[in-house]
Amino acid sequence: MIDAHIHSDTRPYEDFEEMAIAGIDKAITCAHDPLPMKVSAVTFEHIQRLLKVDVQRAEENGIKLYVAVGIHPRSIPRDYKMVIGNLPQILEDKRAVAIGEIGIEKGTRLEIKVFKEQLELADKLEIPVIIHTPRKNKRKIVGILLQVLEDNIDASRVLIDHVNTEIIKEVIDYGSMLGLTVQPGKMMPFEAVMIMKEYGVDKFMLNSDMSSAPSDPLSVPKTVHKMRLEGFNDSEIVRVSSKNAENFFKI
Ligand SMILES: [Zn+2]
């Protein structure tokens, strides 16, 4: 199984062991906003932590960790151009497989500018992007996000994350892959299962988004368990819990 969106740097060593015991063998950890990243040096240190320390911590527990690198909308350094300029080199690391998580939080001009520049880069480098959608004003922000995405990147490279019933109708038509984040306060396993009952499994990946917020490292196996109880067959379960992410991230 693959947990397609985690924040490994916020989690203890023991979580990786628990995940591995429950059947997770790969995960994608995303760059985010663990500190106020006022200057690019902090962003670079954060990315290096994921690529070096966390890849190792996961590996010691039998999990292959891959990394999405980039600038989160809640943590834009004042010299953000330094980060974007260095992303192609960082992405030469074989564990760096995507740009993310990137997106729009409040909709400021700076956020949109930084988002757009990272999309253009991903399209040029032909690599996938993981798109963060916020909890607040979700529908309104997703409307802006979709417009910027349509203008700047091929939909086949896009994973829109933290999708819920509030925005699913808008995002399903766009044609990208979609992430279901099963996390306390966001979505329960049965809600993810209901969405997949209605829309099928081809477009979805599962993730825990485990972070310093309330989280469950076993979100993906618990959702898979619920799918089995609800009558999904093996091939559907494998697609949503492994294959879709393997194809999308080429891992
Ligand atoms: Zn996240």
mmCIF file of N, CA, C and O in Angstrom, residues 3-38:
data_model
loop_
_atom_site.group_PDB
_atom_site.id
_atom_site.type_symbol
_atom_site.label_atom_id
_atom_site.label_comp_id
_atom_site.label_asym_id
_atom_site.label_seq_id
_atom_site.Cartn_x
_atom_site.Cartn_y
_atom_site.Cartn_z
ATOM 1 N N ASP A 3 0.855 5.367 1.042
ATOM 2 C CA ASP A 3 0.236 6.561 1.612
ATOM 3 C C ASP A 3 0.768 7.727 0.783
ATOM 4 O O ASP A 3 1.952 8.060 0.851
ATOM 5 N N ALA A 4 -0.105 8.330 -0.019
ATOM 6 C CA ALA A 4 0.346 9.259 -1.071
ATOM 7 C C ALA A 4 0.536 10.709 -0.616
ATOM 8 O O ALA A 4 0.772 11.587 -1.456
ATOM 9 N N HIS A 5 0.436 10.971 0.678
ATOM 10 C CA HIS A 5 0.666 12.347 1.154
ATOM 11 C C HIS A 5 0.855 12.315 2.672
ATOM 12 O O HIS A 5 -0.104 12.142 3.416
ATOM 13 N N ILE A 6 2.119 12.432 3.089
ATOM 14 C CA ILE A 6 2.387 12.506 4.535
ATOM 15 C C ILE A 6 3.367 13.654 4.800
ATOM 16 O O ILE A 6 3.909 14.251 3.861
ATOM 17 N N HIS A 7 3.572 13.944 6.081
ATOM 18 C CA HIS A 7 4.599 14.911 6.491
ATOM 19 C C HIS A 7 5.511 14.216 7.491
ATOM 20 O O HIS A 7 5.372 14.353 8.703
ATOM 21 N N SER A 8 6.451 13.446 6.944
ATOM 22 C CA SER A 8 7.299 12.557 7.737
ATOM 23 C C SER A 8 8.090 13.283 8.815
ATOM 24 O O SER A 8 8.354 12.728 9.881
ATOM 25 N N ASP A 9 8.456 14.542 8.539
ATOM 26 C CA ASP A 9 9.316 15.276 9.480
ATOM 27 C C ASP A 9 8.599 15.635 10.775
ATOM 28 O O ASP A 9 9.246 16.057 11.740
ATOM 29 N N THR A 10 7.271 15.487 10.814
ATOM 30 C CA THR A 10 6.528 15.812 12.036
ATOM 31 C C THR A 10 6.223 14.564 12.857
ATOM 32 O O THR A 10 5.568 14.664 13.895
ATOM 33 N N ARG A 11 6.650 13.385 12.370
ATOM 34 C CA ARG A 11 6.184 12.136 12.972
ATOM 35 C C ARG A 11 7.316 11.354 13.624
ATOM 36 O O ARG A 11 8.454 11.389 13.152
ATOM 37 N N PRO A 12 6.997 10.595 14.693
ATOM 38 C CA PRO A 12 8.028 9.789 15.349
ATOM 39 C C PRO A 12 8.404 8.564 14.516
ATOM 40 O O PRO A 12 7.623 8.096 13.689
ATOM 41 N N TYR A 13 9.574 8.057 14.799
ATOM 42 C CA TYR A 13 10.124 6.849 14.166
ATOM 43 C C TYR A 13 9.120 5.689 14.210
ATOM 44 O O TYR A 13 8.942 4.956 13.238
ATOM 45 N N GLU A 14 8.435 5.553 15.357
ATOM 46 C CA GLU A 14 7.535 4.413 15.572
ATOM 47 C C GLU A 14 6.372 4.387 14.585
ATOM 48 O O GLU A 14 5.840 3.324 14.276
ATOM 49 N N ASP A 15 5.964 5.566 14.090
ATOM 50 C CA ASP A 15 4.855 5.582 13.119
ATOM 51 C C ASP A 15 5.190 4.781 11.876
ATOM 52 O O ASP A 15 4.332 4.107 11.303
ATOM 53 N N PHE A 16 6.448 4.872 11.435
ATOM 54 C CA PHE A 16 6.834 4.161 10.213
ATOM 55 C C PHE A 16 6.757 2.649 10.430
ATOM 56 O O PHE A 16 6.351 1.905 9.548
ATOM 57 N N GLU A 17 7.135 2.222 11.623
ATOM 58 C CA GLU A 17 7.050 0.791 11.925
ATOM 59 C C GLU A 17 5.588 0.331 11.901
ATOM 60 O O GLU A 17 5.252 -0.675 11.294
ATOM 61 N N GLU A 18 4.717 1.118 12.546
ATOM 62 C CA GLU A 18 3.284 0.774 12.564
ATOM 63 C C GLU A 18 2.704 0.694 11.157
ATOM 64 O O GLU A 18 1.940 -0.200 10.822
ATOM 65 N N MET A 19 3.087 1.672 10.334
ATOM 66 C CA MET A 19 2.593 1.696 8.949
ATOM 67 C C MET A 19 3.064 0.457 8.191
ATOM 68 O O MET A 19 2.287 -0.178 7.470
ATOM 69 N N ALA A 20 4.336 0.128 8.368
ATOM 70 C CA ALA A 20 4.888 -1.032 7.655
ATOM 71 C C ALA A 20 4.196 -2.319 8.107
ATOM 72 O O ALA A 20 3.845 -3.164 7.277
ATOM 73 N N ILE A 21 3.954 -2.438 9.403
ATOM 74 C CA ILE A 21 3.273 -3.643 9.910
ATOM 75 C C ILE A 21 1.874 -3.761 9.294
ATOM 76 O O ILE A 21 1.408 -4.849 8.972
ATOM 77 N N ALA A 22 1.220 -2.602 9.081
ATOM 78 C CA ALA A 22 -0.134 -2.603 8.496
ATOM 79 C C ALA A 22 -0.123 -2.765 6.980
ATOM 80 O O ALA A 22 -1.188 -2.760 6.361
ATOM 81 N N GLY A 23 1.073 -2.884 6.379
ATOM 82 C CA GLY A 23 1.119 -3.182 4.942
ATOM 83 C C GLY A 23 1.493 -2.026 4.029
ATOM 84 O O GLY A 23 1.436 -2.154 2.811
ATOM 85 N N ILE A 24 1.893 -0.886 4.592
ATOM 86 C CA ILE A 24 2.337 0.227 3.742
ATOM 87 C C ILE A 24 3.816 0.017 3.397
ATOM 88 O O ILE A 24 4.638 -0.173 4.293
ATOM 89 N N ASP A 25 4.126 0.028 2.108
ATOM 90 C CA ASP A 25 5.533 -0.173 1.728
ATOM 91 C C ASP A 25 6.148 1.041 1.033
ATOM 92 O O ASP A 25 7.364 1.092 0.830
ATOM 93 N N LYS A 26 5.298 2.009 0.648
ATOM 94 C CA LYS A 26 5.819 3.241 0.053
ATOM 95 C C LYS A 26 4.989 4.424 0.556
ATOM 96 O O LYS A 26 3.796 4.275 0.866
ATOM 97 N N ALA A 27 5.615 5.611 0.591
ATOM 98 C CA ALA A 27 4.872 6.818 0.961
ATOM 99 C C ALA A 27 5.502 8.016 0.259
ATOM 100 O O ALA A 27 6.682 7.973 -0.117
ATOM 101 N N ILE A 28 4.671 9.049 0.079
ATOM 102 C CA ILE A 28 5.177 10.307 -0.475
ATOM 103 C C ILE A 28 5.122 11.336 0.644
ATOM 104 O O ILE A 28 4.046 11.596 1.201
ATOM 105 N N THR A 29 6.258 11.912 0.977
ATOM 106 C CA THR A 29 6.243 12.996 1.963
ATOM 107 C C THR A 29 6.349 14.330 1.228
ATOM 108 O O THR A 29 7.097 14.459 0.255
ATOM 109 N N CYS A 30 5.552 15.310 1.667
ATOM 110 C CA CYS A 30 5.478 16.594 0.937
ATOM 111 C C CYS A 30 6.155 17.708 1.723
ATOM 112 O O CYS A 30 5.991 17.797 2.949
ATOM 113 N N ALA A 31 6.846 18.581 1.009
ATOM 114 C CA ALA A 31 7.346 19.810 1.623
ATOM 115 C C ALA A 31 6.138 20.617 2.099
ATOM 116 O O ALA A 31 5.092 20.630 1.462
ATOM 117 N N HIS A 32 6.300 21.283 3.253
ATOM 118 C CA HIS A 32 5.166 22.044 3.804
ATOM 119 C C HIS A 32 5.659 23.247 4.589
ATOM 120 O O HIS A 32 6.633 23.888 4.171
ATOM 121 N N ASP A 33 5.006 23.554 5.727
ATOM 122 C CA ASP A 33 5.316 24.775 6.458
ATOM 123 C C ASP A 33 5.585 24.507 7.935
ATOM 124 O O ASP A 33 4.929 25.076 8.802
ATOM 125 N N PRO A 34 6.585 23.653 8.244
ATOM 126 C CA PRO A 34 6.828 23.350 9.659
ATOM 127 C C PRO A 34 7.404 24.529 10.436
ATOM 128 O O PRO A 34 7.353 24.542 11.666
ATOM 129 N N LEU A 35 7.946 25.512 9.725
ATOM 130 C CA LEU A 35 8.528 26.711 10.351
ATOM 131 C C LEU A 35 8.095 27.913 9.530
ATOM 132 O O LEU A 35 7.783 27.763 8.347
ATOM 133 N N PRO A 36 8.122 29.106 10.118
ATOM 134 C CA PRO A 36 7.916 30.287 9.261
ATOM 135 C C PRO A 36 9.153 30.413 8.362
ATOM 136 O O PRO A 36 10.236 30.672 8.853
ATOM 137 N N MET A 37 9.000 30.123 7.092
ATOM 138 C CA MET A 37 10.169 30.090 6.206
ATOM 139 C C MET A 37 10.387 31.465 5.589
ATOM 140 O O MET A 37 9.974 31.723 4.467
ATOM 141 N N LYS A 38 11.035 32.325 6.370
ATOM 142 C CA LYS A 38 11.178 33.711 5.917
ATOM 143 C C LYS A 38 12.222 33.855 4.822
ATOM 144 O O LYS A 38 12.150 34.764 4.013
#
